[in-house]
Amino acid sequence: MEKQTHDLLWKEIIEDLFEDFLRFFMTDLYSNIDFAKGYQFLDNELANIVDKTLKGKKFSDRLVKVHLKDGTENWILVHLEVQGYYEKEFSERMFKYFYRIYDKYSKKIVAFAIFTEDRKDYQPATFDYSFYETELNYKYKTYKILEQKEEELLASDNPFALVVLAGLYQLKGEQEGQERKLEFKEQLFDLLTAKGYSRKKVYMIFKFLDGLLYLPDELEDKFYQDINEKLGGADKLGISEEMTNLYQTARNKEKLEMVKNLLDLEVELDKIVAASGLSKEEVEKIKKKARH
């Protein structure tokens, strides 16, 4: 799975678990936010104010409007960035986002970047500019998944600790092989179902870890077989059907893309049927739709 797809998974889980996210990473800010007034994700607004040269690139940035309890500000903005690959100009881009956001809203901004990639020496936290007697230093909060300790994440009661643990296991799985990644995924599932979270929260976290720790077909089938056996007929969480549907949807999308690619390569129909496991009629239907 592409690293940018990983970034988008992070982007989604941050919105799904926003309050847990803030409580995990920014305790002081979390304590001062008036959640009774709600919060608003301003991603469309952010897309409209970033540098035109950046548009079209899949950056996992989030801009959130929140209200404070202490009355010092009516509302502020939280700028969040998930970075899953090396980008030489990352800190400069963070600064560009800052001044463009500030120019538009004239509100206080909290900026935070999470690094989910596997480079030990990559964690840019400042943008510095100096020209003759003009100087600038822009600093923002950062967090490196690779540097986190497994035992501390396991000990946390915050659901987002499990999300971070999934990120850590994904990095370890890439280094240690697919079989090991399967073990990590099963361990995460056991932890998730034992924590006592709400059905909705379990499903959102499961959807994230299922996409992040993506496995080859054979191992993915084994994973779903194992969890269905664990849940059994008495699925107290009520999520096994949703998980199965999620799995089937992912598989269908995967097969659809494969068939489209093979059709583009003008592979014979019978060979596409054999490779995809779909019927001849299903492949012909995809072929017909692709022409329109």
PDB file of C-alpha atoms in Angstrom:
ATOM      1  CA  MET A   1       0.000   0.000   0.000  1.00  0.00           C
ATOM      2  CA  GLU A   2       1.314   3.431  -0.919  1.00  0.00           C
ATOM      3  CA  LYS A   3       2.627   5.609   1.886  1.00  0.00           C
ATOM      4  CA  GLN A   4       0.285   8.411   0.861  1.00  0.00           C
ATOM      5  CA  THR A   5      -2.625   5.982   1.362  1.00  0.00           C
ATOM      6  CA  HIS A   6      -1.285   5.371   4.859  1.00  0.00           C
ATOM      7  CA  ASP A   7      -1.299   9.121   5.418  1.00  0.00           C
ATOM      8  CA  LEU A   8      -4.950   9.299   4.414  1.00  0.00           C
ATOM      9  CA  LEU A   9      -5.810   6.545   6.895  1.00  0.00           C
ATOM     10  CA  TRP A  10      -4.194   8.666   9.589  1.00  0.00           C
ATOM     11  CA  LYS A  11      -6.107  11.695   8.388  1.00  0.00           C
ATOM     12  CA  GLU A  12      -9.400   9.836   8.777  1.00  0.00           C
ATOM     13  CA  ILE A  13      -8.689   8.354  12.212  1.00  0.00           C
ATOM     14  CA  ILE A  14      -7.695  11.784  13.546  1.00  0.00           C
ATOM     15  CA  GLU A  15     -11.150  13.056  12.647  1.00  0.00           C
ATOM     16  CA  ASP A  16     -12.882   9.927  13.971  1.00  0.00           C
ATOM     17  CA  LEU A  17     -11.081  10.112  17.338  1.00  0.00           C
ATOM     18  CA  PHE A  18     -10.303  13.815  17.532  1.00  0.00           C
ATOM     19  CA  GLU A  19     -10.945  14.249  21.254  1.00  0.00           C
ATOM     20  CA  ASP A  20      -8.866  11.172  22.119  1.00  0.00           C
ATOM     21  CA  PHE A  21      -6.199  12.441  19.739  1.00  0.00           C
ATOM     22  CA  LEU A  22      -5.908  15.785  21.525  1.00  0.00           C
ATOM     23  CA  ARG A  23      -5.989  14.163  24.963  1.00  0.00           C
ATOM     24  CA  PHE A  24      -3.135  11.858  23.913  1.00  0.00           C
ATOM     25  CA  PHE A  25      -0.863  14.413  22.253  1.00  0.00           C
ATOM     26  CA  MET A  26      -1.800  17.829  23.697  1.00  0.00           C
ATOM     27  CA  THR A  27      -3.091  17.431  27.245  1.00  0.00           C
ATOM     28  CA  ASP A  28      -2.970  21.132  28.145  1.00  0.00           C
ATOM     29  CA  LEU A  29      -4.809  22.196  25.018  1.00  0.00           C
ATOM     30  CA  TYR A  30      -7.350  19.392  25.437  1.00  0.00           C
ATOM     31  CA  SER A  31      -8.129  20.562  28.976  1.00  0.00           C
ATOM     32  CA  ASN A  32      -8.843  24.093  27.758  1.00  0.00           C
ATOM     33  CA  ILE A  33     -11.098  23.216  24.814  1.00  0.00           C
ATOM     34  CA  ASP A  34     -14.850  23.661  25.207  1.00  0.00           C
ATOM     35  CA  PHE A  35     -16.061  20.561  23.389  1.00  0.00           C
ATOM     36  CA  ALA A  36     -19.662  21.461  24.248  1.00  0.00           C
ATOM     37  CA  LYS A  37     -19.384  24.131  21.548  1.00  0.00           C
ATOM     38  CA  GLY A  38     -18.234  21.530  19.056  1.00  0.00           C
ATOM     39  CA  TYR A  39     -15.365  21.695  16.597  1.00  0.00           C
ATOM     40  CA  GLN A  40     -15.134  21.983  12.838  1.00  0.00           C
ATOM     41  CA  PHE A  41     -12.708  20.510  10.315  1.00  0.00           C
ATOM     42  CA  LEU A  42     -11.814  23.143   7.717  1.00  0.00           C
ATOM     43  CA  ASP A  43     -10.045  20.976   5.157  1.00  0.00           C
ATOM     44  CA  ASN A  44     -11.804  22.538   2.172  1.00  0.00           C
ATOM     45  CA  GLU A  45     -10.856  25.999   3.385  1.00  0.00           C
ATOM     46  CA  LEU A  46      -7.268  24.863   3.856  1.00  0.00           C
ATOM     47  CA  ALA A  47      -7.161  23.461   0.330  1.00  0.00           C
ATOM     48  CA  ASN A  48      -8.222  26.847  -1.007  1.00  0.00           C
ATOM     49  CA  ILE A  49      -5.500  28.845   0.734  1.00  0.00           C
ATOM     50  CA  VAL A  50      -2.404  26.683   0.283  1.00  0.00           C
ATOM     51  CA  ASP A  51       0.195  27.441  -2.350  1.00  0.00           C
ATOM     52  CA  LYS A  52      -1.141  26.687  -5.825  1.00  0.00           C
ATOM     53  CA  THR A  53       2.028  24.715  -6.561  1.00  0.00           C
ATOM     54  CA  LEU A  54       1.041  22.266  -3.801  1.00  0.00           C
ATOM     55  CA  LYS A  55      -2.460  21.592  -5.053  1.00  0.00           C
ATOM     56  CA  GLY A  56      -2.981  18.119  -6.462  1.00  0.00           C
ATOM     57  CA  LYS A  57      -0.483  16.600  -4.063  1.00  0.00           C
ATOM     58  CA  LYS A  58      -1.921  14.279  -1.412  1.00  0.00           C
ATOM     59  CA  PHE A  59      -0.812  15.923   1.805  1.00  0.00           C
ATOM     60  CA  SER A  60      -2.530  14.664   4.950  1.00  0.00           C
ATOM     61  CA  ASP A  61      -3.096  18.008   6.574  1.00  0.00           C
ATOM     62  CA  ARG A  62      -6.039  18.887   8.806  1.00  0.00           C
ATOM     63  CA  LEU A  63      -7.248  22.253   9.983  1.00  0.00           C
ATOM     64  CA  VAL A  64      -9.635  22.260  12.936  1.00  0.00           C
ATOM     65  CA  LYS A  65     -11.567  25.119  14.509  1.00  0.00           C
ATOM     66  CA  VAL A  66     -11.990  24.715  18.287  1.00  0.00           C
ATOM     67  CA  HIS A  67     -13.319  26.913  21.105  1.00  0.00           C
ATOM     68  CA  LEU A  68     -11.458  27.583  24.360  1.00  0.00           C
ATOM     69  CA  LYS A  69     -12.915  27.549  27.874  1.00  0.00           C
ATOM     70  CA  ASP A  70     -10.807  30.322  29.380  1.00  0.00           C
ATOM     71  CA  GLY A  71     -12.186  33.089  27.188  1.00  0.00           C
ATOM     72  CA  THR A  72      -8.760  34.292  26.010  1.00  0.00           C
ATOM     73  CA  GLU A  73      -9.797  33.549  22.441  1.00  0.00           C
ATOM     74  CA  ASN A  74     -13.243  33.025  20.956  1.00  0.00           C
ATOM     75  CA  TRP A  75     -11.786  30.232  18.846  1.00  0.00           C
ATOM     76  CA  ILE A  76      -8.409  29.011  17.577  1.00  0.00           C
ATOM     77  CA  LEU A  77      -7.116  26.768  14.802  1.00  0.00           C
ATOM     78  CA  VAL A  78      -5.260  23.478  15.139  1.00  0.00           C
ATOM     79  CA  HIS A  79      -3.108  22.628  12.108  1.00  0.00           C
ATOM     80  CA  LEU A  80      -2.241  18.928  11.952  1.00  0.00           C
ATOM     81  CA  GLU A  81       0.055  17.157   9.513  1.00  0.00           C
ATOM     82  CA  VAL A  82       0.805  13.449   9.083  1.00  0.00           C
ATOM     83  CA  GLN A  83       4.018  12.815   7.171  1.00  0.00           C
ATOM     84  CA  GLY A  84       4.739   9.288   5.970  1.00  0.00           C
ATOM     85  CA  TYR A  85       7.635   9.896   3.585  1.00  0.00           C
ATOM     86  CA  TYR A  86      10.752  12.017   3.243  1.00  0.00           C
ATOM     87  CA  GLU A  87      10.144  15.550   2.009  1.00  0.00           C
ATOM     88  CA  LYS A  88      13.107  17.887   1.856  1.00  0.00           C
ATOM     89  CA  GLU A  89      11.037  21.066   2.089  1.00  0.00           C
ATOM     90  CA  PHE A  90       8.624  19.837   4.764  1.00  0.00           C
ATOM     91  CA  SER A  91       9.377  22.511   7.382  1.00  0.00           C
ATOM     92  CA  GLU A  92       9.127  25.248   4.757  1.00  0.00           C
ATOM     93  CA  ARG A  93       5.725  23.917   3.729  1.00  0.00           C
ATOM     94  CA  MET A  94       4.619  23.919   7.374  1.00  0.00           C
ATOM     95  CA  PHE A  95       5.617  27.584   7.586  1.00  0.00           C
ATOM     96  CA  LYS A  96       3.803  28.411   4.345  1.00  0.00           C
ATOM     97  CA  TYR A  97       0.667  26.809   5.723  1.00  0.00           C
ATOM     98  CA  PHE A  98       1.052  28.796   8.945  1.00  0.00           C
ATOM     99  CA  TYR A  99       1.310  32.224   7.361  1.00  0.00           C
ATOM    100  CA  ARG A 100      -1.426  31.548   4.825  1.00  0.00           C
ATOM    101  CA  ILE A 101      -3.786  30.296   7.537  1.00  0.00           C
ATOM    102  CA  TYR A 102      -2.926  33.246   9.768  1.00  0.00           C
ATOM    103  CA  ASP A 103      -3.338  35.710   6.913  1.00  0.00           C
ATOM    104  CA  LYS A 104      -6.836  34.409   6.198  1.00  0.00           C
ATOM    105  CA  TYR A 105      -8.171  34.020   9.746  1.00  0.00           C
ATOM    106  CA  SER A 106      -5.994  36.208  12.032  1.00  0.00           C
ATOM    107  CA  LYS A 107      -6.476  33.629  14.795  1.00  0.00           C
ATOM    108  CA  LYS A 108      -4.099  31.805  17.132  1.00  0.00           C
ATOM    109  CA  ILE A 109      -2.699  28.629  15.541  1.00  0.00           C
ATOM    110  CA  VAL A 110      -1.358  25.439  17.127  1.00  0.00           C
ATOM    111  CA  ALA A 111       0.714  23.361  14.673  1.00  0.00           C
ATOM    112  CA  PHE A 112       1.621  19.701  15.091  1.00  0.00           C
ATOM    113  CA  ALA A 113       3.311  17.162  12.790  1.00  0.00           C
ATOM    114  CA  ILE A 114       3.311  13.364  13.201  1.00  0.00           C
ATOM    115  CA  PHE A 115       6.047  11.460  11.386  1.00  0.00           C
ATOM    116  CA  THR A 116       5.011   7.919  10.484  1.00  0.00           C
ATOM    117  CA  GLU A 117       7.894   6.963   8.169  1.00  0.00           C
ATOM    118  CA  ASP A 118      10.919   4.774   8.979  1.00  0.00           C
ATOM    119  CA  ARG A 119      13.863   7.186   8.714  1.00  0.00           C
ATOM    120  CA  LYS A 120      15.455   7.532  12.154  1.00  0.00           C
ATOM    121  CA  ASP A 121      17.128  10.847  11.339  1.00  0.00           C
ATOM    122  CA  TYR A 122      14.067  12.544   9.831  1.00  0.00           C
ATOM    123  CA  GLN A 123      11.998  14.779  12.118  1.00  0.00           C
ATOM    124  CA  PRO A 124      12.165  18.420  10.953  1.00  0.00           C
ATOM    125  CA  ALA A 125      10.698  20.674  13.653  1.00  0.00           C
ATOM    126  CA  THR A 126      11.796  24.179  12.624  1.00  0.00           C
ATOM    127  CA  PHE A 127      11.958  26.441   9.619  1.00  0.00           C
ATOM    128  CA  ASP A 128      14.796  28.965   9.772  1.00  0.00           C
ATOM    129  CA  TYR A 129      15.356  31.933   7.502  1.00  0.00           C
ATOM    130  CA  SER A 130      18.168  34.453   7.633  1.00  0.00           C
ATOM    131  CA  PHE A 131      19.110  37.158   5.154  1.00  0.00           C
ATOM    132  CA  TYR A 132      21.366  40.005   6.264  1.00  0.00           C
ATOM    133  CA  GLU A 133      19.641  41.330   9.390  1.00  0.00           C
ATOM    134  CA  THR A 134      16.289  39.672   8.759  1.00  0.00           C
ATOM    135  CA  GLU A 135      15.781  36.412  10.652  1.00  0.00           C
ATOM    136  CA  LEU A 136      12.920  34.010  11.216  1.00  0.00           C
ATOM    137  CA  ASN A 137      12.522  30.880  13.333  1.00  0.00           C
ATOM    138  CA  TYR A 138       9.261  28.914  13.050  1.00  0.00           C
ATOM    139  CA  LYS A 139       8.951  25.966  15.420  1.00  0.00           C
ATOM    140  CA  TYR A 140       6.118  23.455  15.733  1.00  0.00           C
ATOM    141  CA  LYS A 141       5.400  20.364  17.848  1.00  0.00           C
ATOM    142  CA  THR A 142       6.461  17.001  16.372  1.00  0.00           C
ATOM    143  CA  TYR A 143       5.991  13.326  17.224  1.00  0.00           C
ATOM    144  CA  LYS A 144       7.885  10.356  15.786  1.00  0.00           C
ATOM    145  CA  ILE A 145       6.047   7.001  15.706  1.00  0.00           C
ATOM    146  CA  LEU A 146       9.295   5.071  15.264  1.00  0.00           C
ATOM    147  CA  GLU A 147      10.677   6.350  18.577  1.00  0.00           C
ATOM    148  CA  GLN A 148       7.736   5.262  20.729  1.00  0.00           C
ATOM    149  CA  LYS A 149       7.977   2.512  23.344  1.00  0.00           C
ATOM    150  CA  GLU A 150       5.612  -0.404  22.992  1.00  0.00           C
ATOM    151  CA  GLU A 151       5.174  -0.948  26.740  1.00  0.00           C
ATOM    152  CA  GLU A 152       4.113   2.670  27.316  1.00  0.00           C
ATOM    153  CA  LEU A 153       1.519   2.510  24.562  1.00  0.00           C
ATOM    154  CA  LEU A 154       0.159  -0.778  25.925  1.00  0.00           C
ATOM    155  CA  ALA A 155      -0.178   0.762  29.386  1.00  0.00           C
ATOM    156  CA  SER A 156      -2.185   3.767  28.171  1.00  0.00           C
ATOM    157  CA  ASP A 157      -5.970   3.898  28.580  1.00  0.00           C
ATOM    158  CA  ASN A 158      -6.327   6.312  25.660  1.00  0.00           C
ATOM    159  CA  PRO A 159      -7.754   4.701  22.490  1.00  0.00           C
ATOM    160  CA  PHE A 160      -5.329   6.716  20.387  1.00  0.00           C
ATOM    161  CA  ALA A 161      -2.429   4.868  22.009  1.00  0.00           C
ATOM    162  CA  LEU A 162      -3.676   1.788  20.155  1.00  0.00           C
ATOM    163  CA  VAL A 163      -3.665   3.795  16.924  1.00  0.00           C
ATOM    164  CA  VAL A 164      -0.040   4.810  17.530  1.00  0.00           C
ATOM    165  CA  LEU A 165       0.808   1.201  18.407  1.00  0.00           C
ATOM    166  CA  ALA A 166      -0.662   0.126  15.069  1.00  0.00           C
ATOM    167  CA  GLY A 167       1.644   2.648  13.378  1.00  0.00           C
ATOM    168  CA  LEU A 168       4.620   1.253  15.264  1.00  0.00           C
ATOM    169  CA  TYR A 169       3.688  -2.336  14.403  1.00  0.00           C
ATOM    170  CA  GLN A 170       3.280  -1.378  10.760  1.00  0.00           C
ATOM    171  CA  LEU A 171       6.861  -0.105  10.674  1.00  0.00           C
ATOM    172  CA  LYS A 172       8.131  -3.213  12.462  1.00  0.00           C
ATOM    173  CA  GLY A 173       6.116  -5.470  10.174  1.00  0.00           C
ATOM    174  CA  GLU A 174       7.690  -3.934   7.091  1.00  0.00           C
ATOM    175  CA  GLN A 175      11.104  -4.841   8.504  1.00  0.00           C
ATOM    176  CA  GLU A 176      10.270  -8.265   9.939  1.00  0.00           C
ATOM    177  CA  GLY A 177       8.086  -9.724   7.181  1.00  0.00           C
ATOM    178  CA  GLN A 178       4.434 -10.438   6.409  1.00  0.00           C
ATOM    179  CA  GLU A 179       4.043 -13.332   8.861  1.00  0.00           C
ATOM    180  CA  ARG A 180       5.198 -11.059  11.656  1.00  0.00           C
ATOM    181  CA  LYS A 181       2.831  -8.353  10.464  1.00  0.00           C
ATOM    182  CA  LEU A 182      -0.012 -10.873  10.736  1.00  0.00           C
ATOM    183  CA  GLU A 183       0.986 -11.537  14.355  1.00  0.00           C
ATOM    184  CA  PHE A 184       0.998  -7.809  15.062  1.00  0.00           C
ATOM    185  CA  LYS A 185      -2.417  -7.398  13.465  1.00  0.00           C
ATOM    186  CA  GLU A 186      -3.923 -10.227  15.503  1.00  0.00           C
ATOM    187  CA  GLN A 187      -2.399  -8.813  18.685  1.00  0.00           C
ATOM    188  CA  LEU A 188      -3.909  -5.408  17.944  1.00  0.00           C
ATOM    189  CA  PHE A 189      -7.309  -6.977  17.360  1.00  0.00           C
ATOM    190  CA  ASP A 190      -7.127  -8.813  20.696  1.00  0.00           C
ATOM    191  CA  LEU A 191      -6.178  -5.586  22.467  1.00  0.00           C
ATOM    192  CA  LEU A 192      -8.925  -3.648  20.723  1.00  0.00           C
ATOM    193  CA  THR A 193     -11.697  -6.061  21.680  1.00  0.00           C
ATOM    194  CA  ALA A 194     -10.461  -6.351  25.277  1.00  0.00           C
ATOM    195  CA  LYS A 195     -10.351  -2.618  26.045  1.00  0.00           C
ATOM    196  CA  GLY A 196     -14.069  -2.138  26.573  1.00  0.00           C
ATOM    197  CA  TYR A 197     -14.427   0.639  23.996  1.00  0.00           C
ATOM    198  CA  SER A 198     -17.777   1.427  22.416  1.00  0.00           C
ATOM    199  CA  ARG A 199     -18.857  -0.557  19.371  1.00  0.00           C
ATOM    200  CA  LYS A 200     -18.454   2.524  17.174  1.00  0.00           C
ATOM    201  CA  LYS A 201     -14.959   3.262  18.458  1.00  0.00           C
ATOM    202  CA  VAL A 202     -13.879  -0.378  18.040  1.00  0.00           C
ATOM    203  CA  TYR A 203     -15.028  -0.330  14.439  1.00  0.00           C
ATOM    204  CA  MET A 204     -13.258   2.959  13.615  1.00  0.00           C
ATOM    205  CA  ILE A 205      -9.965   1.763  15.086  1.00  0.00           C
ATOM    206  CA  PHE A 206     -10.329  -1.622  13.417  1.00  0.00           C
ATOM    207  CA  LYS A 207     -10.888   0.018  10.041  1.00  0.00           C
ATOM    208  CA  PHE A 208      -7.671   1.985  10.550  1.00  0.00           C
ATOM    209  CA  LEU A 209      -5.462  -0.921  11.620  1.00  0.00           C
ATOM    210  CA  ASP A 210      -6.947  -3.184   8.952  1.00  0.00           C
ATOM    211  CA  GLY A 211      -5.925  -0.742   6.243  1.00  0.00           C
ATOM    212  CA  LEU A 212      -2.575   0.152   7.772  1.00  0.00           C
ATOM    213  CA  LEU A 213      -1.364  -3.420   8.327  1.00  0.00           C
ATOM    214  CA  TYR A 214      -2.367  -4.622   4.891  1.00  0.00           C
ATOM    215  CA  LEU A 215      -1.534  -8.266   4.166  1.00  0.00           C
ATOM    216  CA  PRO A 216      -1.276 -10.504   1.091  1.00  0.00           C
ATOM    217  CA  ASP A 217      -4.518 -12.345   0.255  1.00  0.00           C
ATOM    218  CA  GLU A 218      -3.591 -15.645   1.907  1.00  0.00           C
ATOM    219  CA  LEU A 219      -2.594 -14.049   5.213  1.00  0.00           C
ATOM    220  CA  GLU A 220      -5.508 -11.621   5.132  1.00  0.00           C
ATOM    221  CA  ASP A 221      -7.887 -14.555   4.712  1.00  0.00           C
ATOM    222  CA  LYS A 222      -6.254 -16.263   7.681  1.00  0.00           C
ATOM    223  CA  PHE A 223      -6.601 -13.119   9.779  1.00  0.00           C
ATOM    224  CA  TYR A 224     -10.320 -12.837   9.097  1.00  0.00           C
ATOM    225  CA  GLN A 225     -10.852 -16.524   9.704  1.00  0.00           C
ATOM    226  CA  ASP A 226      -9.085 -16.221  13.059  1.00  0.00           C
ATOM    227  CA  ILE A 227     -11.042 -13.186  14.239  1.00  0.00           C
ATOM    228  CA  ASN A 228     -14.360 -14.699  13.203  1.00  0.00           C
ATOM    229  CA  GLU A 229     -13.507 -17.777  15.272  1.00  0.00           C
ATOM    230  CA  LYS A 230     -12.597 -15.568  18.228  1.00  0.00           C
ATOM    231  CA  LEU A 231     -15.826 -13.610  17.992  1.00  0.00           C
ATOM    232  CA  GLY A 232     -17.895 -16.726  17.361  1.00  0.00           C
ATOM    233  CA  GLY A 233     -21.640 -16.785  17.129  1.00  0.00           C
ATOM    234  CA  ALA A 234     -22.030 -14.705  20.272  1.00  0.00           C
ATOM    235  CA  ASP A 235     -20.485 -11.520  18.935  1.00  0.00           C
ATOM    236  CA  LYS A 236     -21.085  -9.235  21.911  1.00  0.00           C
ATOM    237  CA  LEU A 237     -19.497  -6.291  20.145  1.00  0.00           C
ATOM    238  CA  GLY A 238     -21.789  -6.663  17.161  1.00  0.00           C
ATOM    239  CA  ILE A 239     -19.012  -5.826  14.724  1.00  0.00           C
ATOM    240  CA  SER A 240     -18.117  -9.094  13.011  1.00  0.00           C
ATOM    241  CA  GLU A 241     -20.542  -8.510  10.133  1.00  0.00           C
ATOM    242  CA  GLU A 242     -19.243  -4.973   9.609  1.00  0.00           C
ATOM    243  CA  MET A 243     -15.659  -6.242   9.636  1.00  0.00           C
ATOM    244  CA  THR A 244     -16.485  -8.932   7.103  1.00  0.00           C
ATOM    245  CA  ASN A 245     -18.197  -6.365   4.882  1.00  0.00           C
ATOM    246  CA  LEU A 246     -15.179  -4.070   5.187  1.00  0.00           C
ATOM    247  CA  TYR A 247     -12.895  -6.914   4.169  1.00  0.00           C
ATOM    248  CA  GLN A 248     -15.085  -7.867   1.217  1.00  0.00           C
ATOM    249  CA  THR A 249     -15.279  -4.262   0.005  1.00  0.00           C
ATOM    250  CA  ALA A 250     -11.494  -3.948   0.071  1.00  0.00           C
ATOM    251  CA  ARG A 251     -11.103  -7.204  -1.808  1.00  0.00           C
ATOM    252  CA  ASN A 252     -13.643  -6.178  -4.455  1.00  0.00           C
ATOM    253  CA  LYS A 253     -11.852  -2.867  -5.041  1.00  0.00           C
ATOM    254  CA  GLU A 254      -8.570  -4.705  -5.337  1.00  0.00           C
ATOM    255  CA  LYS A 255      -9.976  -7.126  -7.912  1.00  0.00           C
ATOM    256  CA  LEU A 256     -11.600  -4.305  -9.851  1.00  0.00           C
ATOM    257  CA  GLU A 257      -8.291  -2.447 -10.160  1.00  0.00           C
ATOM    258  CA  MET A 258      -6.504  -5.628 -11.187  1.00  0.00           C
ATOM    259  CA  VAL A 259      -9.051  -6.379 -13.911  1.00  0.00           C
ATOM    260  CA  LYS A 260      -8.861  -2.798 -15.225  1.00  0.00           C
ATOM    261  CA  ASN A 261      -5.073  -2.985 -15.379  1.00  0.00           C
ATOM    262  CA  LEU A 262      -5.144  -6.320 -17.204  1.00  0.00           C
ATOM    263  CA  LEU A 263      -7.710  -4.978 -19.655  1.00  0.00           C
ATOM    264  CA  ASP A 264      -5.488  -1.971 -20.323  1.00  0.00           C
ATOM    265  CA  LEU A 265      -2.665  -4.398 -21.102  1.00  0.00           C
ATOM    266  CA  GLU A 266      -5.016  -6.230 -23.494  1.00  0.00           C
ATOM    267  CA  VAL A 267      -4.641  -9.533 -21.657  1.00  0.00           C
ATOM    268  CA  GLU A 268      -6.931 -12.296 -22.948  1.00  0.00           C
ATOM    269  CA  LEU A 269     -10.324 -12.500 -21.244  1.00  0.00           C
ATOM    270  CA  ASP A 270      -9.909 -16.110 -20.078  1.00  0.00           C
ATOM    271  CA  LYS A 271      -6.606 -15.258 -18.405  1.00  0.00           C
ATOM    272  CA  ILE A 272      -8.183 -12.291 -16.604  1.00  0.00           C
ATOM    273  CA  VAL A 273     -10.980 -14.560 -15.351  1.00  0.00           C
ATOM    274  CA  ALA A 274      -8.432 -17.066 -14.046  1.00  0.00           C
ATOM    275  CA  ALA A 275      -6.297 -14.408 -12.379  1.00  0.00           C
ATOM    276  CA  SER A 276      -9.141 -12.490 -10.726  1.00  0.00           C
ATOM    277  CA  GLY A 277     -11.440 -15.309  -9.681  1.00  0.00           C
ATOM    278  CA  LEU A 278     -14.361 -13.409 -11.213  1.00  0.00           C
ATOM    279  CA  SER A 279     -16.781 -14.876 -13.718  1.00  0.00           C
ATOM    280  CA  LYS A 280     -16.508 -14.151 -17.428  1.00  0.00           C
ATOM    281  CA  GLU A 281     -19.721 -12.139 -17.231  1.00  0.00           C
ATOM    282  CA  GLU A 282     -18.351  -9.991 -14.385  1.00  0.00           C
ATOM    283  CA  VAL A 283     -15.143  -9.248 -16.279  1.00  0.00           C
ATOM    284  CA  GLU A 284     -17.106  -8.346 -19.411  1.00  0.00           C
ATOM    285  CA  LYS A 285     -19.283  -6.005 -17.352  1.00  0.00           C
ATOM    286  CA  ILE A 286     -16.178  -4.230 -16.008  1.00  0.00           C
ATOM    287  CA  LYS A 287     -14.793  -4.034 -19.534  1.00  0.00           C
ATOM    288  CA  LYS A 288     -18.024  -2.502 -20.806  1.00  0.00           C
ATOM    289  CA  LYS A 289     -18.107   0.130 -18.033  1.00  0.00           C
ATOM    290  CA  ALA A 290     -14.464   1.027 -18.645  1.00  0.00           C
ATOM    291  CA  ARG A 291     -15.279   1.974 -22.223  1.00  0.00           C
ATOM    292  CA  HIS A 292     -17.797   4.624 -21.148  1.00  0.00           C
TER     293      HIS A 292
END
